[in-house]
Short mmCIF file of C-alpha atoms in Angstrom, two decimals:
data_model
loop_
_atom_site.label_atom_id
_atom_site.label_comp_id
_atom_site.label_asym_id
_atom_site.label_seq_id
_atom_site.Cartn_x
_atom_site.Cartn_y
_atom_site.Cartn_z
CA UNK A 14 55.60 71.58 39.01
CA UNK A 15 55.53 71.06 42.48
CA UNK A 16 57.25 67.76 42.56
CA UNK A 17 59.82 69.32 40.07
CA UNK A 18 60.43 72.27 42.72
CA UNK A 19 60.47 70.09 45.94
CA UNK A 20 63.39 68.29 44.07
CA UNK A 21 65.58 70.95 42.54
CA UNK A 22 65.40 72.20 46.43
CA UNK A 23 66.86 69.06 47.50
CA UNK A 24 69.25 69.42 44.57
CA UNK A 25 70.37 72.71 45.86
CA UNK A 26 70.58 71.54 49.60
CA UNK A 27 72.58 68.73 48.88
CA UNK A 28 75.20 71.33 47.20
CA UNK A 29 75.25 73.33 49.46
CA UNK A 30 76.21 70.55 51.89
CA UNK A 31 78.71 69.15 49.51
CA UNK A 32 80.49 72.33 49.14
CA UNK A 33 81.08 73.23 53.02
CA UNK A 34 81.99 70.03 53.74
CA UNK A 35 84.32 70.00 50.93
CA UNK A 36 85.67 73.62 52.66
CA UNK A 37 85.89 71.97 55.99
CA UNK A 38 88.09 69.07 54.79
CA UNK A 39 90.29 71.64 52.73
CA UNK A 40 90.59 74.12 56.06
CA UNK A 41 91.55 70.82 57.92
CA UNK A 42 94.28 69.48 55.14
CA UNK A 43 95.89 73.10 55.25
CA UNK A 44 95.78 73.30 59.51
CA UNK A 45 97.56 70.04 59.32
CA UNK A 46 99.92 71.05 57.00
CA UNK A 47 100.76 74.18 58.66
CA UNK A 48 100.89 72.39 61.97
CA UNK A 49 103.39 69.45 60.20
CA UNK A 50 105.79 72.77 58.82
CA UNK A 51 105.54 74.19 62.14
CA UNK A 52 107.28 71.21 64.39
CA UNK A 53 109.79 70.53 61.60
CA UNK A 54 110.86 74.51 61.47
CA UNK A 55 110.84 74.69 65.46
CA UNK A 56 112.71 71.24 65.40
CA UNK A 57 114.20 69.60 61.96
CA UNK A 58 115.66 66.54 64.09
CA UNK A 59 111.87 65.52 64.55
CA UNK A 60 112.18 64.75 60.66
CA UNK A 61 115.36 62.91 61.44
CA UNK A 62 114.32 61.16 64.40
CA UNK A 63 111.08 59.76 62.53
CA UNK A 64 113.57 58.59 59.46
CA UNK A 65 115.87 56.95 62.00
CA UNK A 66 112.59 54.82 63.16
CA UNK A 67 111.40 54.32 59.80
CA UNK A 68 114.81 52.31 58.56
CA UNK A 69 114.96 50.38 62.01
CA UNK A 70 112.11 49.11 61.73
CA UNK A 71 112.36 47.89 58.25
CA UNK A 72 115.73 46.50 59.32
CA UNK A 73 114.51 44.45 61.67
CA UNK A 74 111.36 43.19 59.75
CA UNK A 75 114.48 41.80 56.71
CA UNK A 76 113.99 38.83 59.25
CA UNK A 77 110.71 37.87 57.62
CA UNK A 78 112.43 38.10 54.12
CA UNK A 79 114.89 36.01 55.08
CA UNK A 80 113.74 32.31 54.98
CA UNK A 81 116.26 30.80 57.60
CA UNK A 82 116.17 33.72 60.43
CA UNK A 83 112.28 33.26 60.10
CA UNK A 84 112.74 29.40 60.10
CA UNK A 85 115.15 29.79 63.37
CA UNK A 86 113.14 32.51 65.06
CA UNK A 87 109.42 31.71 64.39
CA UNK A 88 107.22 33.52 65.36
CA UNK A 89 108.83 35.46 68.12
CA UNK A 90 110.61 37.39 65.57
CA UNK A 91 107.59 39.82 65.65
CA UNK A 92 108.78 40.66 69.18
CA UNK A 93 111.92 42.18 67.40
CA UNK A 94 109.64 44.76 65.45
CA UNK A 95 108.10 45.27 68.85
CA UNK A 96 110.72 45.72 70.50
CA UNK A 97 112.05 48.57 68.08
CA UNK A 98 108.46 50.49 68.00
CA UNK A 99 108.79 50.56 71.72
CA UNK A 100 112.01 51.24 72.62
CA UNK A 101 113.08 53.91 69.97
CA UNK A 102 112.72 57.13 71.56
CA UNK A 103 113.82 60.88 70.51
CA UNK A 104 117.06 60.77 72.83
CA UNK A 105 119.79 58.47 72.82
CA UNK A 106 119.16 58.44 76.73
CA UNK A 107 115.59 57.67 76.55
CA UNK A 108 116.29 55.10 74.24
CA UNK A 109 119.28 53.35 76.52
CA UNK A 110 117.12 53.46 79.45
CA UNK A 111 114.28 51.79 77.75
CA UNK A 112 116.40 49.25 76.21
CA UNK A 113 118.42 48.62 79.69
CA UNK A 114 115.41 47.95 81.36
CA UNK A 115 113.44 45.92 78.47
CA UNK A 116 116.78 43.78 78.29
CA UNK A 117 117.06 43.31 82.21
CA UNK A 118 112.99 42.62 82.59
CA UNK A 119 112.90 40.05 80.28
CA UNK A 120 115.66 38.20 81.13
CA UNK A 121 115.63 38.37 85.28
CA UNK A 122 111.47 37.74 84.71
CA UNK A 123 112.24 34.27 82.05
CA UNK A 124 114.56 33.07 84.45
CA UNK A 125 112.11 33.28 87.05
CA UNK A 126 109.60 32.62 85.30
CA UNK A 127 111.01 29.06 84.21
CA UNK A 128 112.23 28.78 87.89
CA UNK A 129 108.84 28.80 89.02
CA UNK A 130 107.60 26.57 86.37
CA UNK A 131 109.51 24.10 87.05
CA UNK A 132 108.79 24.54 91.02
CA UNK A 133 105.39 24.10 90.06
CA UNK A 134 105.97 21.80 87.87
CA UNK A 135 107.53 19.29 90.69
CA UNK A 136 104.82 20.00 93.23
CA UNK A 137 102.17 17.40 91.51
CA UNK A 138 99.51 17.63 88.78
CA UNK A 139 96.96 19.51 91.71
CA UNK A 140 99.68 21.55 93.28
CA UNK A 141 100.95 23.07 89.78
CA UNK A 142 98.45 25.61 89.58
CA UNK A 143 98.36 27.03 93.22
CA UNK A 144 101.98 27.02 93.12
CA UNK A 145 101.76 29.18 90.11
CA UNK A 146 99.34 31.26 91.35
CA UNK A 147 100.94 31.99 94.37
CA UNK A 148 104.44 33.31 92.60
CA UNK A 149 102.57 35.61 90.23
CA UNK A 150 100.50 36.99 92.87
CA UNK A 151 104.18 37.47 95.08
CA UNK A 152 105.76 39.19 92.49
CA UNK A 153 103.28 41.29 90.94
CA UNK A 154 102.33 42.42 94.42
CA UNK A 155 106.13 43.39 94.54
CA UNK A 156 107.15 44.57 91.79
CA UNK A 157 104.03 46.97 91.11
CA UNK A 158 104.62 48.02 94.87
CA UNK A 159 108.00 48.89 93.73
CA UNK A 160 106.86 50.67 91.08
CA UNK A 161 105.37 53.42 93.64
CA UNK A 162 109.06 54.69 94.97
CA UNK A 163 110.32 57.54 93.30
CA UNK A 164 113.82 56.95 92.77
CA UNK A 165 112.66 53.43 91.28
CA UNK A 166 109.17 55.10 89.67
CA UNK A 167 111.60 57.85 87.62
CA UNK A 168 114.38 55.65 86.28
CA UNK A 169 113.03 51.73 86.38
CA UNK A 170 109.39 51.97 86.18
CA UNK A 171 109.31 50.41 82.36
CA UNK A 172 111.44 47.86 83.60
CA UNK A 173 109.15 46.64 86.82
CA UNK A 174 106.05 47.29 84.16
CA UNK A 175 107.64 44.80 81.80
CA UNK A 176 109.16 42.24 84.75
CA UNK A 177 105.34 42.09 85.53
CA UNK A 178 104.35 41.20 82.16
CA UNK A 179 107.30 38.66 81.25
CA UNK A 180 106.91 36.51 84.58
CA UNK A 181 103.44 35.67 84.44
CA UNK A 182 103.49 35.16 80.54
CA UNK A 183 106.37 32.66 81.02
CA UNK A 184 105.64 31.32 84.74
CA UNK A 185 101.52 30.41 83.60
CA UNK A 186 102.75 29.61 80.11
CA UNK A 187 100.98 25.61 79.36
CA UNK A 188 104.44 24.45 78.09
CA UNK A 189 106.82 21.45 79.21
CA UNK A 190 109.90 23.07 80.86
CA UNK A 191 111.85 22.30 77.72
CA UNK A 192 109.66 24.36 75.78
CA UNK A 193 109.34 27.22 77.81
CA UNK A 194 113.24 27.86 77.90
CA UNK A 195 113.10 27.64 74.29
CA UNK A 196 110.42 30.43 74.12
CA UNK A 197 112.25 32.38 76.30
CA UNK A 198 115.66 31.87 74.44
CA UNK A 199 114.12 32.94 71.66
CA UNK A 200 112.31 35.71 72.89
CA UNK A 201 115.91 36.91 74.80
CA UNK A 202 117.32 36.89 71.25
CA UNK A 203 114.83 38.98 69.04
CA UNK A 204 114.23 41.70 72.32
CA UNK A 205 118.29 41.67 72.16
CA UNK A 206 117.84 42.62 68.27
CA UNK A 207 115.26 44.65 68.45
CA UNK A 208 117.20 46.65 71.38
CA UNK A 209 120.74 46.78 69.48
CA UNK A 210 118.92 47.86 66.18
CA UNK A 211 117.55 50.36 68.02
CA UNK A 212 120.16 51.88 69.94
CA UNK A 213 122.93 51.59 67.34
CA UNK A 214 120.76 53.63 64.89
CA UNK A 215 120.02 56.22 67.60
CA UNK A 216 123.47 56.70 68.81
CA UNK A 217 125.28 56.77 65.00
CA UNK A 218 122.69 58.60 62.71
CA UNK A 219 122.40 62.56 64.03
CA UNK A 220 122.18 61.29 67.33
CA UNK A 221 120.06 63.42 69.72
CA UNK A 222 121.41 64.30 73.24
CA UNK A 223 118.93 64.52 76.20
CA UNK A 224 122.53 66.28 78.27
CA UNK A 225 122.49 69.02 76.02
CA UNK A 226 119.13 69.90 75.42
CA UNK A 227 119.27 70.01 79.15
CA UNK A 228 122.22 72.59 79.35
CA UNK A 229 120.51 74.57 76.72
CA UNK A 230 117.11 74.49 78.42
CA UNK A 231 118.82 75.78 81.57
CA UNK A 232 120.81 79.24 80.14
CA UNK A 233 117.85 79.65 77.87
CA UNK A 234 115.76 80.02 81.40
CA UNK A 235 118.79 82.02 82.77
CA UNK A 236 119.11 84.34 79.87
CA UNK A 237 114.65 84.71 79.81
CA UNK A 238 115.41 86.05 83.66
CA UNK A 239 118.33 88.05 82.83
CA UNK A 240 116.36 89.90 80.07
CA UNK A 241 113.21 90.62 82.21
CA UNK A 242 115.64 92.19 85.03
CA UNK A 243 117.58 93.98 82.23
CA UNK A 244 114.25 95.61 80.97
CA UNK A 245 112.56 96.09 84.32
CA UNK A 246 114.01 99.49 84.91
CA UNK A 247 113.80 100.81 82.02
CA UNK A 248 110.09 100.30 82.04
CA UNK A 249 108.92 100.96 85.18
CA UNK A 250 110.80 104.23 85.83
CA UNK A 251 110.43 105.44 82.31
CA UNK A 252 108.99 109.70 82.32
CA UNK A 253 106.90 109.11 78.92
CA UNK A 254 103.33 107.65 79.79
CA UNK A 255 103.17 105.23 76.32
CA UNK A 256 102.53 101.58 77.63
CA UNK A 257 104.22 98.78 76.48
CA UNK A 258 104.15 97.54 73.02
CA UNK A 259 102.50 94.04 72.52
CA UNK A 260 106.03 92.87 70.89
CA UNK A 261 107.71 93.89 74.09
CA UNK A 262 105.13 92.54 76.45
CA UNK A 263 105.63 89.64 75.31
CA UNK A 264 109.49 89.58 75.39
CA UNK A 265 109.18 90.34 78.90
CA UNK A 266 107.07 88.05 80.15
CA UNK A 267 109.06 84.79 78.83
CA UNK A 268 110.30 84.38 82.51
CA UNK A 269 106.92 82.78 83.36
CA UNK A 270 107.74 79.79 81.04
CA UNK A 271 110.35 79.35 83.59
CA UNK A 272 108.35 78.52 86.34
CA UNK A 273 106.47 75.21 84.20
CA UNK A 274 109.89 73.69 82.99
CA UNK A 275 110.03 71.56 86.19
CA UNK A 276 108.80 68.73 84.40
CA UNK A 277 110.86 69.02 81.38
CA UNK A 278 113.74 69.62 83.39
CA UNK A 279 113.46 65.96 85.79
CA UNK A 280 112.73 64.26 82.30
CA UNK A 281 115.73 65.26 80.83
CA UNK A 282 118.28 64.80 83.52
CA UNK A 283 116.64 61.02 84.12
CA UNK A 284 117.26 60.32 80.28
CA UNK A 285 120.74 62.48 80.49
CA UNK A 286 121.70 59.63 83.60
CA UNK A 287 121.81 57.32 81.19
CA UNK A 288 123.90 58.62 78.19
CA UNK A 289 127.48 57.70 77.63
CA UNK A 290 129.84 60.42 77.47
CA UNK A 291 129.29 63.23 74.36
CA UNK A 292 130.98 66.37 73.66
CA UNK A 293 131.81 68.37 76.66
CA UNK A 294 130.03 66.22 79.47
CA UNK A 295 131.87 63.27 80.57
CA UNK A 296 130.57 60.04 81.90
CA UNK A 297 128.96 60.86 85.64
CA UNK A 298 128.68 64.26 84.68
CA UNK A 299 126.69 65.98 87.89
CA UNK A 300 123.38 66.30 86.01
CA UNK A 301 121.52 66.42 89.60
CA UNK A 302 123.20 69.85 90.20
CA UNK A 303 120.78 71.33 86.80
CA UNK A 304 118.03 70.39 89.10
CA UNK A 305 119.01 72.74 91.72
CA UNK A 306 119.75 75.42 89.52
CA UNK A 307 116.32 74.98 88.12
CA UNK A 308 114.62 75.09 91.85
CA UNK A 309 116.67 78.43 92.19
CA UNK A 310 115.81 79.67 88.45
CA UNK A 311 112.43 78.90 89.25
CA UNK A 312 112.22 80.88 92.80
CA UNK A 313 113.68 83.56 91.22
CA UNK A 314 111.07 83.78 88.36
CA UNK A 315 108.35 83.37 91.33
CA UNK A 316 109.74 86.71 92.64
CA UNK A 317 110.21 88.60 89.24
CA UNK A 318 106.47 87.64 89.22
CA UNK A 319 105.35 89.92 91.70
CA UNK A 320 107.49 92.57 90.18
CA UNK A 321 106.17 92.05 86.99
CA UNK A 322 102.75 93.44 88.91
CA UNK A 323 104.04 96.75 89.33
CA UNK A 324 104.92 97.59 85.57
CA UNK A 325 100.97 96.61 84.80
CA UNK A 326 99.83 99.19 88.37
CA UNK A 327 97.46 102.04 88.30
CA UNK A 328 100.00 103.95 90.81
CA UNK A 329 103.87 103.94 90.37
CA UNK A 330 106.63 105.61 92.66
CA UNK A 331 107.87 107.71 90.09
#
């Protein structure tokens, strides 16, 4: 009896468990799935955007399915599919700068590269590898020195990262000089693929402007100042003594989302430098001068601060 006990115990233990873990795992399906409808209602081009990836990538991987490009490119067409998982951002700007300076790193860094090769190559069996050591060392002191200055940090840091990488891959690489250049030539080509595939699906298929979501970014901060100011007298000189209503809290204090968008604002003007000209902004379109309205939007908020402390005041000049 005892035994029998003991065990339908464990029996109804082990339910037990079953069934909240079996509540936990549905909880975390239906947070997910709320959280999945969420960004594609704030933002459908997210669905878009991911599609757009989706078909480049398979695009680019036809070269597998295709017995001579696979014959011709070996295996360096994987750096193709690479190249496109990398490079393939949400903008068409982000995605032109990373491709610029993916396409510029790897081919200033494999010339170098098989420069210094063959440099080391002439210096004698002994000499080859202090040679070599001594040009990565040079230039990836350099470069990731470089990488520290701002002007070069916000628009070509990818680039130095991936000059970095390329040089000493090629430059240490145990090949004959004939060989390397091959490797490179055929690395050159599938980054080049992998690049155009990229971009040319970016910029055709619902392409997605970092310029504009600038502009927009900028009156919506405007208009989120403009409405505090607009309700500001109304509230704090009001006769009746009701407070605020939660709803309209909440309206008003949107202006402090102004004061965080610094970040958002320098990463879209850096991406919008590199975009082509689209709808209303032309090519060298002054996106530096958003910046300074930002700064301005954003010492203006710091002051609507302090008068947003005397709506929530114990004492008021009536």
């Amino acid at each position: 009896m005892e035994m029998g006990s003991a065990i339908q115990e464990r029996g109804c233990h082990f339910c037990r468990w079953l069934k909240a873990d079996c509540e936990k795992l549905r909880c975390t399906v239906m947070e997910f799935r709320h959280t999945a409808k969420k960004l594609a209602k704030d933002d459908p081009r997210r669905i878009v955007h991911s599609t757009k990836v989706g078909l480049a990538i398979t695009l680019v991987s036809l070269f597998y399915y295709f017995e001579p490009l696979c014959e011709g490119f070996g295996v360096s067409a994987m750096w193709a599919v690479l190249t496109v998982v990398v490079v393939f951002e949400y903008s068409v700007g982000a995605t032109l700068g990373k491709g610029v300076n993916r396409v510029a790193a790897t081919t200033l860094a494999g010339l170098l590269g098989v420069g210094a090769h063959r440099i080391a190559t002439v210096s004698g069996e002994k000499g080859e590898p202090i040679v070599l050591g001594l040009f990565v060392f040079l230039l990836a002191a350099i470069f990731t020195y470089l990488r520290f200055f701002p002007k070069l940090k916000a628009r070509y840091d990818y680039g130095l990262m991936k000059f970095i990488l390329t040089f000493s891959l090629v430059s240490v690489s145990g090949f004959r000089e004939d060989e390397v250049i091959d490797m490179a030539n055929k690395r050159m080509s599938t980054i080049l693929i992998g690049t155009s595939a990229a971009a040319t699906l970016c910029f055709l298929i619902c392409p997605v402007w970092a310029g504009r979501d600038l502009h927009d970014l900028t009156a919506v901060n405007l208009e989120k100042l403009g409405n505090f100011l607009e309700e500001f007298g109304v509230e704090y000189f009001k006769t009746s003594g009701d407070g605020m209503s939660d709803e309209k809290k909440a309206f008003m204090e949107e202006f402090k989302t102004v004061i965080n968008s610094k970040n958002s604002e320098d990463t879209l003007v850096n991406f919008a430098n590199w975009e082509p000209r689209h709808g209303r902004f032309r090519c060298r379109h002054p996106w530096s001068q958003y910046q300074k309205i930002g700064n301005l939007a954003r010492h203006c908020a710091a002051t609507i601060e302090a008068l947003n402390g005397y709506l929530h005041a114990e004492i008021q000049v009536s």
